[in-house]
Coordinates of C-alpha atoms and ligand atoms in Angstrom, one line a residue:
X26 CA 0.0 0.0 0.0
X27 CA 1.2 3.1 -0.9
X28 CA 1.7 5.5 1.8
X29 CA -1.2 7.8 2.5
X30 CA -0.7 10.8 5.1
X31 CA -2.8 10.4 8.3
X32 CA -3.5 13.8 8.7
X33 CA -4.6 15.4 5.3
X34 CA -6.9 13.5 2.7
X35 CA -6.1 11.8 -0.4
X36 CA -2.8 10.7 -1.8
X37 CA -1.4 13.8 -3.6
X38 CA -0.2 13.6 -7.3
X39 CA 3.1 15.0 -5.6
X40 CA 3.4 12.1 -3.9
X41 CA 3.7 10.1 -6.8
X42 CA 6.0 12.2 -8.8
X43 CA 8.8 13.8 -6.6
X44 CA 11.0 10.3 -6.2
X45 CA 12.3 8.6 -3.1
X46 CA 11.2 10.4 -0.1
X47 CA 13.7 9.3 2.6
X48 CA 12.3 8.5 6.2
X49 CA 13.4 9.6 9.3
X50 CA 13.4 7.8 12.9
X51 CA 11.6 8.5 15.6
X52 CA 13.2 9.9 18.7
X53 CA 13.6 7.4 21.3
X54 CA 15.3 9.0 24.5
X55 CA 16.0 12.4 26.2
X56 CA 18.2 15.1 23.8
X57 CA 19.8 18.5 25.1
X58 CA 20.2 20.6 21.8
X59 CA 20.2 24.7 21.4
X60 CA 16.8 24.9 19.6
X61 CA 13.6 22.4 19.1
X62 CA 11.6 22.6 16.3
X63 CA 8.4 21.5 16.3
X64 CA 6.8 20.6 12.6
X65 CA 8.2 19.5 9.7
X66 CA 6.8 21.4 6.9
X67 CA 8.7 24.3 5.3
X68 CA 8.3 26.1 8.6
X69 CA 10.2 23.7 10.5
X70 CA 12.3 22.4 7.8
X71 CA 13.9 25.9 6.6
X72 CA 14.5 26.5 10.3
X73 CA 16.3 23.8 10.2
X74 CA 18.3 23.8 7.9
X75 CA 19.4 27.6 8.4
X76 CA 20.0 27.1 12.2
X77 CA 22.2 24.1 11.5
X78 CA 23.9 25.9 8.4
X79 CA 24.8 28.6 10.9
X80 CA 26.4 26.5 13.5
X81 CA 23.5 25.4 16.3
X82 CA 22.6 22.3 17.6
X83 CA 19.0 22.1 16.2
X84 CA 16.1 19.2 17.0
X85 CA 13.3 19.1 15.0
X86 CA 10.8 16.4 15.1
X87 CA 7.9 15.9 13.1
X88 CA 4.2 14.3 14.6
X89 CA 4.0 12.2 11.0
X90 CA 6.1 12.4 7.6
X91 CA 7.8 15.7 6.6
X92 CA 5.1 17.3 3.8
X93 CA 2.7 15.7 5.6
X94 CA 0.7 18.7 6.6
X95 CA 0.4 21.9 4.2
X96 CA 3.7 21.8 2.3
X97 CA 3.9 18.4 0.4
X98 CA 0.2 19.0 -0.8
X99 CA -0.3 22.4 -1.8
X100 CA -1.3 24.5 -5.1
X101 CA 2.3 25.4 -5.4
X102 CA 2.0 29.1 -6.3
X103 CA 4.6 31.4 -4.8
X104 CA 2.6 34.5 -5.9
X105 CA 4.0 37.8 -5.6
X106 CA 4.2 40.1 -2.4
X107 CA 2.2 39.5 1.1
X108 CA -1.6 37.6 0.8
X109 CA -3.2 41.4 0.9
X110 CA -2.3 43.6 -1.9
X111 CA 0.4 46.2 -1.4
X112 CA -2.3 49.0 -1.9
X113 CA -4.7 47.4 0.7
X114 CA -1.5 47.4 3.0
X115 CA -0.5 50.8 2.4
X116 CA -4.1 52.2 3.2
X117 CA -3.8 49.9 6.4
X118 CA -0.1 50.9 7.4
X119 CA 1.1 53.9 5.4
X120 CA 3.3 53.6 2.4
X121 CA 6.7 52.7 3.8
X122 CA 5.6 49.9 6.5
X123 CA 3.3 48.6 3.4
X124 CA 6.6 48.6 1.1
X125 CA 8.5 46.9 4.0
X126 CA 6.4 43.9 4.2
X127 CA 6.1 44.2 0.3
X128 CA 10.2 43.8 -0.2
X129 CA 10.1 41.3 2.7
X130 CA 8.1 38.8 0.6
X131 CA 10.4 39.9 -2.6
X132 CA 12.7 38.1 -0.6
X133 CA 11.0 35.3 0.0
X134 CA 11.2 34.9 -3.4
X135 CA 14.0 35.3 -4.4
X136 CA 14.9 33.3 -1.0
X137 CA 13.4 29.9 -2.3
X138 CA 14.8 30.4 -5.9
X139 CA 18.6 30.8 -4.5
X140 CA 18.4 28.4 -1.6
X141 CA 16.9 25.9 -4.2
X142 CA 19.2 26.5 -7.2
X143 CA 22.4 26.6 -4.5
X144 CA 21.5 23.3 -2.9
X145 CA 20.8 21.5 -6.0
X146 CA 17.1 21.3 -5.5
X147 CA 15.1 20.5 -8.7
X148 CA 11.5 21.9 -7.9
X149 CA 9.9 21.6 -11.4
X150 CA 9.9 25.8 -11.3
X151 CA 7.6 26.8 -13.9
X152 CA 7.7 30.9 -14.3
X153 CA 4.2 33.1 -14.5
X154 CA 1.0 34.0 -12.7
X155 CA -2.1 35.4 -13.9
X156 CA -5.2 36.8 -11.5
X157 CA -8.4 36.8 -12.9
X158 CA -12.1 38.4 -12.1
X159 CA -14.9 36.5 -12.2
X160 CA -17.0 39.3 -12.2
X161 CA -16.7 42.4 -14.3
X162 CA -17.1 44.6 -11.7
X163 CA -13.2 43.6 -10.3
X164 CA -11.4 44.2 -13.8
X165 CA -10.4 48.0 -13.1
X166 CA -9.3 46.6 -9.1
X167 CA -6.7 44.5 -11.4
X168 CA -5.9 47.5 -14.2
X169 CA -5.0 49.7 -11.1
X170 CA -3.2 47.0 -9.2
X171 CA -0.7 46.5 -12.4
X172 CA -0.3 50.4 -12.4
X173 CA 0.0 50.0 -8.4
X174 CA 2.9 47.8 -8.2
X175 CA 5.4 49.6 -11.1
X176 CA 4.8 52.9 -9.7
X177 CA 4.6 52.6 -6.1
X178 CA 6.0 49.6 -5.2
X179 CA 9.0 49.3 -7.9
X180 CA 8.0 45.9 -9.5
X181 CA 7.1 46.2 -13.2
X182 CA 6.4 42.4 -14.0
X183 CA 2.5 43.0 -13.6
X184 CA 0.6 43.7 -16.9
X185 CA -3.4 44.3 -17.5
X186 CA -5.0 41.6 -19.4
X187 CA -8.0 42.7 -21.3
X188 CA -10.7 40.2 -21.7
X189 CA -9.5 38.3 -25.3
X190 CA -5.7 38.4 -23.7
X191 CA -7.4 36.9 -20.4
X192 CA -9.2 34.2 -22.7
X193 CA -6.2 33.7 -25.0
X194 CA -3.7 32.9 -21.9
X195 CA -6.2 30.8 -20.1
X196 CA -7.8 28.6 -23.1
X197 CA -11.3 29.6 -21.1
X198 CA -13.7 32.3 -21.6
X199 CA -15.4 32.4 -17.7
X200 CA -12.8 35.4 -16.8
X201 CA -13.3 39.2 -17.3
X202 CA -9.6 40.3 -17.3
X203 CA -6.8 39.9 -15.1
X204 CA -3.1 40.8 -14.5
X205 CA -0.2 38.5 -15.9
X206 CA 2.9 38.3 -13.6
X207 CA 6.1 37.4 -15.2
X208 CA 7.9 37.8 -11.4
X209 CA 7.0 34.8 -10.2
X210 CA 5.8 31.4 -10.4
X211 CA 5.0 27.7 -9.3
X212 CA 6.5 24.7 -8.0
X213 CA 6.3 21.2 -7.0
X214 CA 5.8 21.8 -2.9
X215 CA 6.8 17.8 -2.1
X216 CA 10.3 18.4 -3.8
X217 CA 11.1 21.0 -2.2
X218 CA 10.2 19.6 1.1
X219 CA 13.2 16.8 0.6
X220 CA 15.4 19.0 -0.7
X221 CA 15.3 20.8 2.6
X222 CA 15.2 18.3 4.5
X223 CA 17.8 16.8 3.3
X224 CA 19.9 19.9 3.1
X225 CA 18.9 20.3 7.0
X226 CA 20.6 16.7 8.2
X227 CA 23.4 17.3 5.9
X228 CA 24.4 20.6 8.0
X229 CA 23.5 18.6 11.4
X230 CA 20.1 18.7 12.4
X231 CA 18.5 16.3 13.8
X232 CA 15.2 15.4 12.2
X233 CA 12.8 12.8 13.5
X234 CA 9.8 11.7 12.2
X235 CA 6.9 9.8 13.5
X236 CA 7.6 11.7 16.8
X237 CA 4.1 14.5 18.2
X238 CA 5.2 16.9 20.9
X239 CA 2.7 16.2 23.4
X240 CA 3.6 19.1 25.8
X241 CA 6.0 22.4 26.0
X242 CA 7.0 23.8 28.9
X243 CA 9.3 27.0 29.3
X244 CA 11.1 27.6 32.7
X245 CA 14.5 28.6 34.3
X246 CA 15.6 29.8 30.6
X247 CA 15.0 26.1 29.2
X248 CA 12.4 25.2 27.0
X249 CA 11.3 21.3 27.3
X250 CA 8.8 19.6 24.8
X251 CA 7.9 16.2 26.0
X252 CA 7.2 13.5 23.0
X253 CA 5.7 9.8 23.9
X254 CA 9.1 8.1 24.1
X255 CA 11.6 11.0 25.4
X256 CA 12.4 14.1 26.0
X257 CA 14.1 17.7 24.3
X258 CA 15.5 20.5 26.5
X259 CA 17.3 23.4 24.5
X260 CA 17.5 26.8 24.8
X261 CA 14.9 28.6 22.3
X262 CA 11.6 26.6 20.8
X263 CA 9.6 27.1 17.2
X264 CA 6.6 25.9 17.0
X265 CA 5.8 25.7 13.4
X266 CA 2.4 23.2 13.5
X267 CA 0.5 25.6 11.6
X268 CA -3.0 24.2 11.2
X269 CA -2.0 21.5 12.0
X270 CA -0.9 22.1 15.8
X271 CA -4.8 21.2 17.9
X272 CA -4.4 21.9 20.9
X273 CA -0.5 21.8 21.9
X274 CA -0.5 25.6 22.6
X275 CA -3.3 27.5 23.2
X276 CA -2.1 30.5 22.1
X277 CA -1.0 30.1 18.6
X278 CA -4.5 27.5 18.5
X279 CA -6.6 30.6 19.5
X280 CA -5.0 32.6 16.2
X281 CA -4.4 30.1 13.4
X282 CA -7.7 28.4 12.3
X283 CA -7.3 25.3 10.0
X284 CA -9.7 25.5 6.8
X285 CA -9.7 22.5 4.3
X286 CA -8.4 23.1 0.9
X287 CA -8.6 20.6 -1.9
X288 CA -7.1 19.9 -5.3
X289 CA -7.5 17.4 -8.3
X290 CA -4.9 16.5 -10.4
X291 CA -6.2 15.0 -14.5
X292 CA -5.0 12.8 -17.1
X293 CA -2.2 15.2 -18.9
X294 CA -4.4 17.1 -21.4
X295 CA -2.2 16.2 -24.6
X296 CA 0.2 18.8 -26.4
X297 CA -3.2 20.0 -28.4
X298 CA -4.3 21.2 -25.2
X299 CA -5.7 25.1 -25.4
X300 CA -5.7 24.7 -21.8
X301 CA -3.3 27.4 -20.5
X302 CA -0.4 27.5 -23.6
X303 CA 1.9 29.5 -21.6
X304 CA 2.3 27.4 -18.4
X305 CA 1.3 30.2 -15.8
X306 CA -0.4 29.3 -12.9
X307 CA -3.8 30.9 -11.8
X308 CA -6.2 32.1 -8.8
X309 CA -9.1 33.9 -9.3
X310 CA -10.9 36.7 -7.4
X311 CA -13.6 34.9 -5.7
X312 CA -12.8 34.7 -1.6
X313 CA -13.0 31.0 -2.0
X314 CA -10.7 31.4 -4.5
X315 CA -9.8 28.9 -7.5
X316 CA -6.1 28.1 -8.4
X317 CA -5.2 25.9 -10.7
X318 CA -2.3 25.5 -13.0
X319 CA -0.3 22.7 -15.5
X320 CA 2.0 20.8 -14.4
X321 CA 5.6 19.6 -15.9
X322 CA 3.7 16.6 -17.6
X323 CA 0.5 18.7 -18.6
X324 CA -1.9 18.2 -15.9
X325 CA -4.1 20.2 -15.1
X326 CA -3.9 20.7 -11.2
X327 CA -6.9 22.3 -10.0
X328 CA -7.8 23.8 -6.6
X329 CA -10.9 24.8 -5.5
X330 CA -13.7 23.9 -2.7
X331 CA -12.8 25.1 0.5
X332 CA -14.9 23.7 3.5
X333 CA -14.5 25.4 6.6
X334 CA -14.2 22.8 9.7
X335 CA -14.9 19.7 9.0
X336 CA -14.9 18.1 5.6
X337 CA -14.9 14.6 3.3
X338 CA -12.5 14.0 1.5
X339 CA -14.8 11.1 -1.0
X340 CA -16.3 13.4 -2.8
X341 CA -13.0 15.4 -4.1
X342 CA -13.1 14.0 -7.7
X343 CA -16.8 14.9 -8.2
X344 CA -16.5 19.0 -7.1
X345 CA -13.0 19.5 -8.6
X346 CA -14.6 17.9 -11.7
X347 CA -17.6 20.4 -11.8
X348 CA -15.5 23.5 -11.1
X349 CA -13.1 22.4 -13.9
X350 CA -16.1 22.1 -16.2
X351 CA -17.5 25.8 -15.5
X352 CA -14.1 27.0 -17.0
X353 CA -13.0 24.7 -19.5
X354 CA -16.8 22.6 -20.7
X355 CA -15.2 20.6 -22.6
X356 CA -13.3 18.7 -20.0
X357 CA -16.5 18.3 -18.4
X358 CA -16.0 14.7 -18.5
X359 CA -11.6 14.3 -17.9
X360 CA -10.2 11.9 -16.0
X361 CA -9.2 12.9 -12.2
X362 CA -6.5 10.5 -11.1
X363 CA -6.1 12.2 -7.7
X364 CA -7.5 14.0 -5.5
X365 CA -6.5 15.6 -2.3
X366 CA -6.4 18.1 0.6
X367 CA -4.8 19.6 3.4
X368 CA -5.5 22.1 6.0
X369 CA -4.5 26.0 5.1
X370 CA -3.5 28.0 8.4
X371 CA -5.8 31.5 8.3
X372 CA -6.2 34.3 10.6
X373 CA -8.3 36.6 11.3
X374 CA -7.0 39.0 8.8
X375 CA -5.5 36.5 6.6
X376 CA -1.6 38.2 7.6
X377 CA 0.8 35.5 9.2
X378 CA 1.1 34.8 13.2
X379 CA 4.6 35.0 15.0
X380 CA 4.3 35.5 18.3
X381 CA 6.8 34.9 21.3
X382 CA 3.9 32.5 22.8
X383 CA 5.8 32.1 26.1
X384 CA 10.0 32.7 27.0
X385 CA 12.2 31.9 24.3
X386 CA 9.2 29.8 22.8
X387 CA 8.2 31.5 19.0
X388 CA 5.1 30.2 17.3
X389 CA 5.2 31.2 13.2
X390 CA 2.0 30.1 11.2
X391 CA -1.3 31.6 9.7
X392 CA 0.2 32.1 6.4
X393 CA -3.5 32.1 5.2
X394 CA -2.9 30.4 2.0
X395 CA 0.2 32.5 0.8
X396 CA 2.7 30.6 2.5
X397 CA 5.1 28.7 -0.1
X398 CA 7.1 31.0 -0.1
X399 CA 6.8 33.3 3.4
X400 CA 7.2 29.5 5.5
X401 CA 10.2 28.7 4.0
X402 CA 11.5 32.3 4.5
X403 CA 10.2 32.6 8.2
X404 CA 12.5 29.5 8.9
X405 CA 15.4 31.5 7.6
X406 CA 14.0 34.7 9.5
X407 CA 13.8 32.5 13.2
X408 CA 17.3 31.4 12.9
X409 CA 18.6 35.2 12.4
X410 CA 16.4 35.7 15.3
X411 CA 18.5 33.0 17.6
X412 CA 21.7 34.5 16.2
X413 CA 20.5 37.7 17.8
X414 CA 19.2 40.0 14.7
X415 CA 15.2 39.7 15.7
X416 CA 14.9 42.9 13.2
X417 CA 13.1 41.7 9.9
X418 CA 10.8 38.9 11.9
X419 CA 9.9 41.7 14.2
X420 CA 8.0 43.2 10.9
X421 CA 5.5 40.8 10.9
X422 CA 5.2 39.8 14.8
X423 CA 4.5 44.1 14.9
X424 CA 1.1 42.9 13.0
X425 CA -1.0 42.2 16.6
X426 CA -3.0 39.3 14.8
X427 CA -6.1 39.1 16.9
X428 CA -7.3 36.1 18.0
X429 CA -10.7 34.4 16.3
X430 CA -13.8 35.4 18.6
X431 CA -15.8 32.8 20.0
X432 CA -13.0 31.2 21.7
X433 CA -12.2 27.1 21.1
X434 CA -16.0 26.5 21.5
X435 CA -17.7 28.3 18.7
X436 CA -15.2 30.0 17.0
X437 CA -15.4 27.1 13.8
X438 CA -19.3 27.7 13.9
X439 CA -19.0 31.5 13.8
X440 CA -16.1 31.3 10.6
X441 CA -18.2 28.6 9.2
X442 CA -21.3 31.3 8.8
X443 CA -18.8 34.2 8.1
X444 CA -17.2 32.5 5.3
X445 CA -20.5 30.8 3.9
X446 CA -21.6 34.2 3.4
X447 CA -18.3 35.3 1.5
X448 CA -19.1 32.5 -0.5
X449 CA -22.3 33.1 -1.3
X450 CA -21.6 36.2 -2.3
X451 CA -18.8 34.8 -4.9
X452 CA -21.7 33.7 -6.9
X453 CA -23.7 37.0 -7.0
Ligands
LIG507 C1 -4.5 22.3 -0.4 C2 -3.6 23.5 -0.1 C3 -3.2 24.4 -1.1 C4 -2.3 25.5 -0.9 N1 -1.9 26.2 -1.9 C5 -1.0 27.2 -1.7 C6 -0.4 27.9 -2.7 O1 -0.7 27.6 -3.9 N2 0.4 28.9 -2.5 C7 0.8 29.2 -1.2 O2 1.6 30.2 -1.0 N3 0.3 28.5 -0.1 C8 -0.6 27.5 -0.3 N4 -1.0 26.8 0.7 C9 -0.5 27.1 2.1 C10 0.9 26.5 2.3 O3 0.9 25.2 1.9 C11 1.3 26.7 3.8 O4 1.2 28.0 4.1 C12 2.6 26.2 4.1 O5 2.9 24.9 3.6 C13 2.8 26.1 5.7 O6 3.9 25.4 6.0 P1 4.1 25.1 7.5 O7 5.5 24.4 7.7 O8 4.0 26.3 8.4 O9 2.9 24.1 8.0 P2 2.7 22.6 7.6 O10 3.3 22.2 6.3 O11 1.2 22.3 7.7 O12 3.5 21.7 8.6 C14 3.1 21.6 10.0 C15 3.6 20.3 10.5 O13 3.5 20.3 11.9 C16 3.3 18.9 12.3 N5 2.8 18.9 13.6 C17 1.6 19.3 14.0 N6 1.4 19.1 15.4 C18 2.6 18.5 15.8 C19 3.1 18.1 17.1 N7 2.3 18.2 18.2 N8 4.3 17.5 17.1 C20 5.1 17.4 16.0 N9 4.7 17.8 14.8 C21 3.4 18.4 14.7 C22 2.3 18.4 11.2 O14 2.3 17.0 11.1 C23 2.8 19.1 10.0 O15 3.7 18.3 9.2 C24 -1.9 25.7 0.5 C25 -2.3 24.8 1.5 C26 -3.1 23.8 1.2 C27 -3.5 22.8 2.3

């Protein structure tokens, strides 16, 4: 039997395609170390691999496989900037605080493209982007945006697509316009998990898998997380569980709410395929938004119904199939050959969560569905942090994410309603 993640539904296509995936042992004993990680997704994984890179004795372990959560199952698009726009950022924070979290995620990028390239990472990188508007009424929102980003924010690789352009670029006629954005691109999420983790035990760390954190506790300047069979004491803790964390620290549980996200991978659509000629990948301006792109071997990979709480994962084929059908009728009746999910890490006002949680404990998460490439660069970020420059990851723990009213009880209720709405109002 293949190996099918216990925590997120559906074998991915990714999980197929991105070669041997080494395992990991469990811990089994007590370990003293500098930091402990908690999480091995790109979170945990970066941090990692840049603590060890820089000289510390890092632990991370990992409740399941690394990828297991968010980051060896996602839609693979790095995007361009923060999750908000730069514009809805500047009317929130002024210009220059908005341009600083701006060039922070310009960095991101350019983060994951170097570390990759210099490590010898292959991650299928396919350049391009294009937004779309599902409704007329958000085509000038995305005409402005393109004039936005060259002149205020310095990054001319955004141009305005017209309505034929739109239809051209995306083989489909449901989108009113869009922007095209040469900047950036997409990537196969499981391969770069590996690749880091391998890059992380060849500097040192020491990763284990099939090993949950059942506890933390902070005192005396030590931090100790307590796993079923042993112990880790060290210095400084991340906690980088995202949505997938439950209940192991209230705090960072009480800010990061885990919505389901699913995608489903066809048959590849054949070299006379209209379907998106250029290779870009895609999300659209609904607030349950629709992503979808090709892959190397011309997949389509499609994302799309969000379910807020609880979900089932059996009926993936069927509602990927009938969203990929409003767009593209005539593959009304492709094949799906997988179809999966995993839980995306929001917050209340869909910006990341770091927050010192208790002494020398940092929890990073609540990337909101924009967090390819932020995750990986937070890890990077937390280990300048231990080596004493907190500067740049003080940027985005300044954001005072509130936590989701309602508290533990009712808070999935109360989204579910909120968000149900949102989506109703998609369609009108
Ligand atoms: C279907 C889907 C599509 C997405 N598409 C995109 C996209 O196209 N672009 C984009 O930018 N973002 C996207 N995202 C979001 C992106 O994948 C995440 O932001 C990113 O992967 C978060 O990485 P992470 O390491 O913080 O969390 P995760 O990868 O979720 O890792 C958390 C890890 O913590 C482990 N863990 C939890 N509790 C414990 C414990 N007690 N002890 C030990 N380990 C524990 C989990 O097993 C898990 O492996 C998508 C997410 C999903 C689910």
């Amino acid at each position: 039997m293949p190996y099918q993640s216990p925590i997120s539904p559906g074998r991915s296509w990714y999980e197929d395609t991105a070669g041997p995936r080494p395992e990991y042992p469990a811990l089994d004993g007590d370990r003293t170390c500098d930091v402990v990680v908690i999480g091995g997704g790109f979170t945990g994984l970066s941090a990692a691999a840049h603590l060890a890179k820089a000289g510390a004795n890092v632990v991370l372990i990992e409740a399941y496989r690394f990828g297991d959560g968010a980051s060896g199952r996602n839609g693979g698009q790095l995007g361009t900037g923060q999750r908000a726009w730069a514009e809805d950022l500047e009317a929130e924070y002024g210009l220059s605080r908005a341009k600083a979290l701006f060039d922070l995620a310009e960095e991101a990028k350019a983060h994951l493209l170097e570390f990759t390239a210099a490590n010898q990472i292959d991650i299928d990188y396919m350049p391009g982007q294009l937004s779309v508007a599902h409704k007329p009424r958000y085509v000038d929102d995305y005409k402005a945006h393109a004039e936005i980003m060259a002149s205020r924010f310095s990054y001319p690789h955004i141009s305005f697509m017209d309505a034929r352009e739109t239809a051209e670029r995306l083989g489909s006629t449901a989108y009113f316009g869009g922007t095209r954005d040469t900047g950036t691109g997409h990537i196969h999420p499981m391969k770069l998990v590996i690749g880091t983790a391998r890059v992380a035990a060849l500097a040192g760390a020491q990763l284990f898998e099939g090993t949950q954190s059942t506890g933390i506790m902070s005192s005396g300047g030590k931090v100790k997380v307590s796993t079923p069979r042993g112990t880790v004491t060290a210095q400084k803790c991340l906690i980088a569980v995202n949505a997938y964390g439950g209940t192991l620290e209230p705090v960072s549980a009480a800010h990061v709410m885990p919505i389901g996200s699913f995608i489903g991978a066809t048959v590849p659509l054949g070299a006379d395929s209209n379907v998106l000629p250029g290779g870009e990948a895609v999300d659209d301006s609904r607030f349950v938004v629709r992503y979808f792109r090709k892959s190397k071997d011309g997949r389509l990979l499609f994302g799309g119904r969000e379910v807020y709480g609880v979900n089932d994962p059996r009926d993936i084929h069927i509602h990927i199939r009938r969203q990929i059908a409003e767009l593209y009728p005539a593959l009304g009746d492709v094949e799906i050959t997988h179809g999966w999910g995993g839980y995306v890490g929001i917050t209340v006002p869909r910006k990341p969560f770091v927050r010192e949680v208790m002494p020398n404990v940092i929890s990073a998460g609540g990337y909101s569905g924009h967090g390819v490439m932020l995750s990986n660069y937070f890890g990077k970020l937390y280990a300048e942090t231990v080596a004493g420059n907190r500067d740049r990851l003080k940027l985005i723990e300044d954001l005072k994410i509130p936590p989701f009213p309602g508290g533990r009880r009712f808070r999935t209720p109360l989204l579910f309603l909120a968000l149900n709405w949102f989506a109703l109002r998609d369609r009108i």
